[in-house]
Structure formats: structure tokens, C-alpha cells
Amino acid sequence: MTVRVATLGFPRIGARRELKKALESFWAGTSAESELQHIAAHLRNEAWAKQKAEGADILPSNDFSFYDHVLDTSAMVGAIPKIYGPVADKIDLTTYFAIARGRQTNGASKSSEESCSCGHGDHGKGIDVPAAEMTKWFDTNYHFLVPEFTKDQTFKLTSTKVLDEYREARAKGFETRPVLLGPLSFLLLGKSHGETFDRLELLGKILPVYTQVLNDLHKEGAEWVQIDEPVLVLDLDESAKTAFRQAYQTLTSSVPSLKLMLTTYFGALGDNLETALSLPVHGLHVDLVRAPEQLDEILAKARPDLLLSLGIIDGRNIWKADLNTLLKKLEPVAAKRDLILAPSCSLLHTPIDLERETALDPDVKSWLAFAVQKIAELATLAKALNQGADSVRDKLAENESAIKSRKSSKKIHNPAVKERIAQKDPNLAKRKSPFPTRQKAQEETLHLPLFPTTTIGSFPQTADVRKARAQHAKGELSTADYNAFLEKQTSDAISWQEEVGLDVLVHGEFERNDMVQYFGEKLSGFVFTKHAWVQSYGSRYVRPPIIFGDVTRPSPMTLEWWRFAQSCTKKPVKGMLTGPVTILNWSFVRDDQPRSVTCRQIAFAIRDEVQDLEKAGCQVIQIDEAALREGLPLRRKDWEHYLNWAVESFRVTSSGVEDKTQIHTHMCYSEFNDIIDAISAMDTDVISIETARSKMELLGAFTHHHYPSEIGPGVYDIHSPRVPSIEEMVDLLKEAEKKVNRRQLWVNPDCGLKTRRWEEVKPAIVNMVEAAHRLRG
């Protein structure tokens, strides 16, 4: 029997974030499309070469994307909403980036992208289109552009990217397995526009495009194609299961000599296993990191000629795998059938190369594996299975030493933390009074108007801010001078907010590098990297903290900057904190204890900060839980357990304050209908949510549930550089009034403004404040 190594996808961004720099230069009009394409080709070639050098036998192509692989699929099948203009035979980058980022070409309000997003100058007068709706990719922090379909939707091949990149790889000497997002996942992850209908009705229309793509790849010489169908780990009804059988019967019969590797990830197949095993595909990939328990049943039921790809290395976390334990589990399987060993999912969700991290604690570094190292782990296992463990004895011994070192390290465990989180007092997670009582106390304290205006927290991190931070980190700018710079940025931001008439102010967060990293750097139990970037969406990358040990708060984290900002104004300034569930979900989390335990540790640390802010006089405290829904298990049967500990952790942070202290939270792109009870159970005074792209659709959940607290439905999409008009925001607020009592409504942007430019932010916020004034009138 033979064991080979495959990768399902590799990070696109480049080890030095080359793609980010190339994209932003292109959007700004300072480089041409040819230069962007050249850099992209270099990154693809570098990725193929690196994966092959580390021991991968099967390399992916078409895993690269300029923005998002789901948007690439929309481009491939011609599923382009009409507002972006007609698409003839091939979608161009202008249209592609308009879908991703919006486009506005109306004179003075042009931003960098609008001035010349494709390097060819203005695209017409008065063009103003919003970006497509964005949401989270399953339970990851990666965002994808939601496909949009109409009942009369047609499909046609309008992008040859998958074929082009397969040809490109062959020309470079790499035989690859092209990757496609499967037709069922594409349709089911999309949404209907206009008349409501079952998106599976479109399956017969879209399959001819997939068939054409598969035929083209086969004619070009491809032997295998990887088709990702991650929706197979979700709860599917019988109609979806039937559609799977119909679709794959069509695809395999249309191109009978092409082999399909059906790829699932992020969980167990569960009750979809019979469906997956019934499909006439040639291979099946399963996630054995998230769902190791499914292996025995798969082995028992899979037909003998079905090539199994086992996702045994974690594609979403950064800890070394226990190779010796894995080897023992794999030996009896490899003795009976050919296997492919792979990461659990695409390595898109991990940093690229650990070797670039030269400043990490040596002990912690010895416990880690990034994308490059994960491929090497797979290669070690494959060699051990093919040639015997003695062939890799030194590597297995080194791995065993690292695993034992981590388990016994005194850096990980803090008895005082464990004792504190064991407290069982129910009042720790309970506000003193119900919301109506608190609301009255807050009205008497804050004296806010109807439709109070605020922002979510951060203001633009300009080049000057980033430069000063970098100089301070390098020792080129003294702490005194750096603090003076930050004070000037903060006082200017406060003055501008007063000038434009915002009601509840923020300090702007100029001292913060990231809403999670900033807090992690001030908490024990965290370590940080210099180069471990991971894509969040488009050109937005994050460096998730690594939680390796027990978490405590040695000292106040935000108090002094809040005090300075409040000293600049008589209006209330929000205390800005990141909630425990978001810190957890946006970090690489230790895997040696339940996530719920780590979350509770963080909750107590944030609780201490909340109480210090209140004692200092802070009247409004925002505890962002942008990622609460992101951590929701993919199967409904697992929801209750997660939501119970997640909501309790949030309430631990917020429940130690008086009634007059107003607690806010913020949540990012999410479908709220299915967790609205949990959101209510958080018992906040105000929640702000992202609703601009969905045109207030997401607010419907709060209406149906009769949500009792106050709500700030975002009226300004901060993920796009376009500046919305006053009328547009008034219309959104009027739509919100149809769903929620006006006394409940706040007016705010969708999210923080850190990633935008002041040239975009200032006119947008001015328009937003004027929209609120018009509604008051």
C-alpha cells in the first residue's frame, strides 16, 4: 500500500505580505494590472515550489485568489449581480473588485480605489455601487463574498482562472490538482435576491458550467480535480442530499475519465456520511482533527476502490501534531489501503513559515508548526508509513520531546487562575436589575437624544500612526515622545467628534495595533509573532495571538487612555474593550484544555478592567463580541453547550457594574436569527450590528424576537471605500424603524474605522450625523 501527501490549499498572501502591498498599490492607481499579475504569478510559483520542497506529492492549483475564492467561483459561473453591469465573455478586474469593495466615481468623494481601481482611469460618471454582502466562512475568521442569485438566474463560463492557473503550474514544472468550490456548497452558501425561492432549483443550470470546466481541465491533462463541498458537515435536509447525488452523477458521467476528490472539512460528515459515500467520486477527504471519531465508520463503509484522504494535521491551529500517536493510529489503516495524508482543511487559515519567527520564546516556538512545518509533519508520517519508523527516527524523537516539554512546562499552569475561575456564585454573571430599570437610570445619567450617534471604536490608523508605532517599537522614538504623539491624535479625534456632533465619543484607539492583540499583549498566557499573518478578507490580514497558558490581567489595560480622552470633553467617552469570546475565537488557542475554560479565564481578566473603568467614572463601556457567532458549532445539536458557556463568559465581564453604567457590545457579519435567544441572554444595554450591506435584513431577527434592549444597526459599510449619502442612510434608518421602535435605535457605522482613510471617514460620519438629525425632526 502507498501513502502520499497532499495539500488542499496554501496561504495566498506571501511570506512578506506581498499580495497586500500589490493589491493596495493597484487599487490606489500607483501600479498597473500587469504588475499585479506578475506578483501574483510569482507568489503562486513560490507556493508550489515550497510545498513540493517540504514533501507534498499532490499540489493544489486555483487555491490562489486576489480577494476571495467564493467570489472567484461567482466569477467563474457568471453569477454577477446586475448592479455591477453586464458581463460579456469574461469578467474583468474592475468588476471583480467592485463586487468585493464597491465603487464610486462621482467627483470629489472618490477614494483611492475609485480614482483608478484597475489602473486605467475613471470608469464612468456617477457610478455608485455598494460592495456585495460579506459573511464568515463557516466558523473561521475568514470572510467570503456571499453569492447572490435570482429566480431567473443564468450561468455561463466567464472566467478561465482555474484552467489558466493549471496551465501556469504545468509550465513551471508542477503537476497540480485543481481546486473548485463545489456546486452544492456554492449554491447553499449563497442567498436569494428578489423573489424567494429554493436555490437548489438552480442546480440544473449551473452544472453545465462545472462540466465545461472539468472537460477543459481534463483535455489539458489534469488527472484529478479537488471539489470542495464543506456544506457536507452541516445539517442538510433530504432535498440537499438528493441534489448531491444528482449533481455528482452528472459530473462524473460527463467526464468519466477525470477523477474527483470530494473534499469535506471543519467537522464530521455525521448523518451525511451515507450520502458522501454513495456519490460516484473517486476519492473522499475527511477532517480527522475536528472529528477523529468518524474514521472507523468511514473505513467500515467506504468502498474498496475509494481513495481516502485523511485530514490528520490541524489546518486551523498552530500546535505541533503528536506524530508518534498519529503513526500508531495510521499504521493499521495504511496496511490495508492506499492513503493520502493531508491537513484537515486548506492551510489558508495558518501562518506560512515558523522559521521567520526569530524572537519567539524558544520553548513556545518548539511547540508550534505553521503551514510549511505542517507539510513537513505530513511528509514525516508518510515516510514512516511507507518505509518504516526507523527511516525518520530522529524526527519522531524530536517531535516526542517537544510534545512532552509542552505538557510539563511550568509556563502553562497558574494555580491561582484555576482557583478563581472555579467560583460558582451565580451573581457573577447577573446584572443588578432588569433592563427597563437600567434603561431609566442610564437616561437620567446620559441625557441622550433620540437616534443617538456614535462610532464603533477605532479611527483611521494612518501612515503617521503606523510609522510612530514602528519607530517606538524599534527604539527610534522615545516613550515620552510617542505618548505625546498619541495624545495629540486622541485630542484631535475628540475635538473633531464634538465638532461634527456625535453624541457618544470614542478615543480612537490610536495606541492599539489590533483589537485582540492589544489586550493579549497586556495579559499573561499569550505570546505574539512578528510575521505570522493570516488573511481575514481581501488585503486585510491579522496576526492572531497565541494563547499557550493560563490567562490573568497583571494591571489595568485601557484605563489611562480612557482618562486622557475623557479629560478632553464633557460628552461621554466609551471605554472600549474586546470581549472574552472574541479574544478566544480570534486567537490560536491552546488545545490542552477545553476552550470554555480558557474563555472563562479571559472573562475574569476583562471583568477586572470593566470595574476599574467604572470606578474611574466611565459611564459607557463597550465590550465587543464580534466573533460570538463565529464560534458557533456547525451542527445544531452542539449549539446549546457552546452558547451557554460563551454567554456566561460575556456576562461575567459585564455584570459587576451599577445600573447607570451602560454596557454596549458589537457583533460583526452574522446571521442572528438562529442565536437571537443567546444574544438576548447576554443582557447588554445596547448592541451594534453590521446591517448596511444586507439593507437591514439582519435586523429582522431582533424584530421577530421582540428584542428588549437598544440596537445600533450599522448604516455605513466600512469595508468599502465608498461614502454613502445622507439620503441612503436616512432610507436605511427608515427601514430600521419599520422593524424596531425608534426609541431603541442608535446610529453608527457597521464596524470600526481603523482600516479606512480620514478622507472617506469624515464625510461619511458627517452624513451619518445629519441622517440622524433628519430622523429626529
Short mmCIF file of C-alpha atoms in Angstrom, two decimals, residues 201-384:
data_model
loop_
_atom_site.label_atom_id
_atom_site.label_comp_id
_atom_site.label_asym_id
_atom_site.label_seq_id
_atom_site.Cartn_x
_atom_site.Cartn_y
_atom_site.Cartn_z
CA GLU A 201 -33.65 24.84 -8.26
CA LEU A 202 -30.61 26.38 -10.00
CA LEU A 203 -28.54 23.20 -9.85
CA GLY A 204 -29.51 22.07 -13.34
CA LYS A 205 -28.47 25.46 -14.73
CA ILE A 206 -25.07 25.61 -13.03
CA LEU A 207 -23.89 22.05 -13.65
CA PRO A 208 -23.18 22.61 -17.38
CA VAL A 209 -20.63 25.28 -16.42
CA TYR A 210 -18.92 22.91 -13.98
CA THR A 211 -18.98 20.19 -16.63
CA GLN A 212 -17.35 22.55 -19.11
CA VAL A 213 -14.62 23.45 -16.62
CA LEU A 214 -13.93 19.79 -15.80
CA ASN A 215 -13.78 18.89 -19.50
CA ASP A 216 -11.36 21.73 -20.19
CA LEU A 217 -9.11 20.62 -17.33
CA HIS A 218 -9.19 17.01 -18.48
CA LYS A 219 -8.32 17.97 -22.05
CA GLU A 220 -5.42 19.99 -20.68
CA GLY A 221 -4.08 16.88 -18.90
CA ALA A 222 -5.46 17.04 -15.37
CA GLU A 223 -5.92 13.58 -13.85
CA TRP A 224 -7.60 14.66 -10.60
CA VAL A 225 -9.73 17.65 -9.56
CA GLN A 226 -10.42 18.54 -5.94
CA ILE A 227 -14.04 19.61 -5.42
CA ASP A 228 -14.65 21.19 -2.04
CA GLU A 229 -18.09 20.54 -0.55
CA PRO A 230 -17.75 21.76 3.03
CA VAL A 231 -21.55 22.01 3.44
CA LEU A 232 -21.50 18.23 3.87
CA VAL A 233 -20.52 18.82 7.51
CA LEU A 234 -23.68 20.91 8.09
CA ASP A 235 -27.23 19.85 8.84
CA LEU A 236 -28.71 19.05 5.41
CA ASP A 237 -32.26 18.12 4.55
CA GLU A 238 -33.24 15.30 2.22
CA SER A 239 -33.61 17.61 -0.78
CA ALA A 240 -29.99 18.70 -0.42
CA LYS A 241 -28.82 15.10 -0.10
CA THR A 242 -30.77 14.15 -3.21
CA ALA A 243 -29.26 17.13 -5.03
CA PHE A 244 -25.77 15.88 -4.14
CA ARG A 245 -26.46 12.51 -5.71
CA GLN A 246 -27.90 14.09 -8.85
CA ALA A 247 -25.07 16.59 -9.20
CA TYR A 248 -22.20 14.13 -8.87
CA GLN A 249 -23.85 11.56 -11.08
CA THR A 250 -23.99 14.26 -13.75
CA LEU A 251 -20.42 15.47 -13.22
CA THR A 252 -18.76 12.06 -13.16
CA SER A 253 -20.74 10.72 -16.11
CA SER A 254 -19.97 13.85 -18.16
CA VAL A 255 -16.20 13.45 -17.70
CA PRO A 256 -15.83 9.75 -16.84
CA SER A 257 -12.05 9.55 -17.11
CA LEU A 258 -11.41 12.51 -14.81
CA LYS A 259 -11.05 11.63 -11.12
CA LEU A 260 -12.81 13.75 -8.50
CA MET A 261 -11.59 14.15 -4.92
CA LEU A 262 -14.63 15.18 -2.89
CA THR A 263 -13.31 17.30 -0.05
CA THR A 264 -15.03 17.98 3.27
CA TYR A 265 -13.67 19.83 6.28
CA PHE A 266 -14.45 21.71 9.52
CA GLY A 267 -16.31 18.80 11.08
CA ALA A 268 -17.82 15.35 10.87
CA LEU A 269 -19.93 14.09 8.00
CA GLY A 270 -22.31 12.63 10.55
CA ASP A 271 -25.68 11.85 9.03
CA ASN A 272 -24.35 12.97 5.64
CA LEU A 273 -21.82 10.13 5.55
CA GLU A 274 -24.11 7.76 3.67
CA THR A 275 -24.70 10.47 1.06
CA ALA A 276 -20.99 11.21 0.68
CA LEU A 277 -20.10 7.52 0.34
CA SER A 278 -22.86 6.97 -2.21
CA LEU A 279 -21.51 9.55 -4.64
CA PRO A 280 -19.69 8.20 -7.71
CA VAL A 281 -16.48 10.09 -6.94
CA HIS A 282 -13.01 8.59 -6.89
CA GLY A 283 -11.74 9.99 -3.61
CA LEU A 284 -13.03 11.43 -0.33
CA HIS A 285 -11.25 13.78 2.07
CA VAL A 286 -12.40 13.91 5.68
CA ASP A 287 -11.42 16.09 8.64
CA LEU A 288 -9.99 13.84 11.36
CA VAL A 289 -8.82 16.76 13.51
CA ARG A 290 -12.26 18.16 14.21
CA ALA A 291 -13.89 14.72 14.02
CA PRO A 292 -11.42 11.87 14.65
CA GLU A 293 -14.29 9.61 15.73
CA GLN A 294 -15.59 9.27 12.15
CA LEU A 295 -12.62 7.30 10.84
CA ASP A 296 -13.76 3.83 11.94
CA GLU A 297 -17.19 4.18 10.37
CA ILE A 298 -15.71 5.53 7.15
CA LEU A 299 -13.26 2.63 6.93
CA ALA A 300 -16.06 0.17 7.54
CA LYS A 301 -18.39 1.61 4.92
CA ALA A 302 -16.18 3.07 2.17
CA ARG A 303 -15.96 1.00 -0.99
CA PRO A 304 -12.51 -0.59 -1.51
CA ASP A 305 -11.64 1.49 -4.58
CA LEU A 306 -12.45 4.85 -2.92
CA LEU A 307 -9.20 6.69 -2.28
CA LEU A 308 -9.31 8.15 1.22
CA SER A 309 -7.63 11.43 2.06
CA LEU A 310 -7.22 11.76 5.81
CA GLY A 311 -7.03 15.26 7.28
CA ILE A 312 -4.83 14.42 10.25
CA ILE A 313 -2.84 17.65 10.69
CA ASP A 314 -4.72 20.70 12.02
CA GLY A 315 -5.14 23.21 9.20
CA ARG A 316 -6.55 25.85 11.57
CA ASN A 317 -4.24 25.91 14.56
CA ILE A 318 -0.51 26.19 15.10
CA TRP A 319 0.41 23.42 17.54
CA LYS A 320 2.72 20.59 16.58
CA ALA A 321 0.95 17.31 15.97
CA ASP A 322 1.79 14.32 18.12
CA LEU A 323 3.37 12.32 15.29
CA ASN A 324 4.05 9.17 17.30
CA THR A 325 0.44 8.90 18.43
CA LEU A 326 -0.81 9.55 14.89
CA LEU A 327 1.56 6.96 13.49
CA LYS A 328 0.14 4.26 15.76
CA LYS A 329 -3.39 5.09 14.59
CA LEU A 330 -2.45 5.18 10.92
CA GLU A 331 -0.31 2.04 10.65
CA PRO A 332 -3.20 -0.46 10.62
CA VAL A 333 -5.11 1.69 8.11
CA ALA A 334 -2.14 2.11 5.77
CA ALA A 335 -1.51 -1.63 5.87
CA LYS A 336 -4.88 -2.26 4.20
CA ARG A 337 -5.37 0.50 1.61
CA ASP A 338 -3.70 3.32 -0.25
CA LEU A 339 -3.99 6.63 1.57
CA ILE A 340 -3.46 10.32 1.15
CA LEU A 341 -2.37 12.25 4.23
CA ALA A 342 -3.36 15.91 4.30
CA PRO A 343 -4.13 18.84 6.56
CA SER A 344 -7.69 18.88 7.88
CA CYS A 345 -8.53 21.82 5.57
CA SER A 346 -6.76 24.40 3.44
CA LEU A 347 -3.71 25.92 5.10
CA LEU A 348 -5.19 29.31 4.23
CA HIS A 349 -6.03 29.65 7.93
CA THR A 350 -2.47 29.28 9.24
CA PRO A 351 0.65 31.48 9.06
CA ILE A 352 3.18 30.49 6.41
CA ASP A 353 6.55 29.72 7.98
CA LEU A 354 7.60 29.42 11.63
CA GLU A 355 11.27 29.93 10.74
CA ARG A 356 10.66 33.65 10.23
CA GLU A 357 9.79 33.97 13.93
CA THR A 358 13.24 34.63 15.41
CA ALA A 359 12.03 36.46 18.53
CA LEU A 360 9.61 33.90 19.97
CA ASP A 361 10.20 32.27 23.33
CA PRO A 362 12.27 29.18 22.35
CA ASP A 363 10.12 26.82 24.41
CA VAL A 364 6.89 28.06 22.87
CA LYS A 365 8.40 28.03 19.39
CA SER A 366 9.38 24.39 19.83
CA TRP A 367 5.67 23.56 20.32
CA LEU A 368 4.48 25.21 17.08
CA ALA A 369 4.04 24.32 13.40
CA PHE A 370 2.94 26.75 10.68
CA ALA A 371 1.90 25.85 7.12
CA VAL A 372 5.38 24.91 5.92
CA GLN A 373 6.09 22.85 9.04
CA LYS A 374 2.72 21.10 8.78
CA ILE A 375 3.59 19.80 5.32
CA ALA A 376 6.88 18.54 6.73
CA GLU A 377 4.96 16.74 9.50
CA LEU A 378 2.81 15.02 6.89
CA ALA A 379 5.90 14.05 4.91
CA THR A 380 7.45 12.53 8.03
CA LEU A 381 4.35 10.43 8.69
CA ALA A 382 4.12 9.32 5.07
CA LYS A 383 7.76 8.26 5.03
CA ALA A 384 7.33 6.37 8.29
#
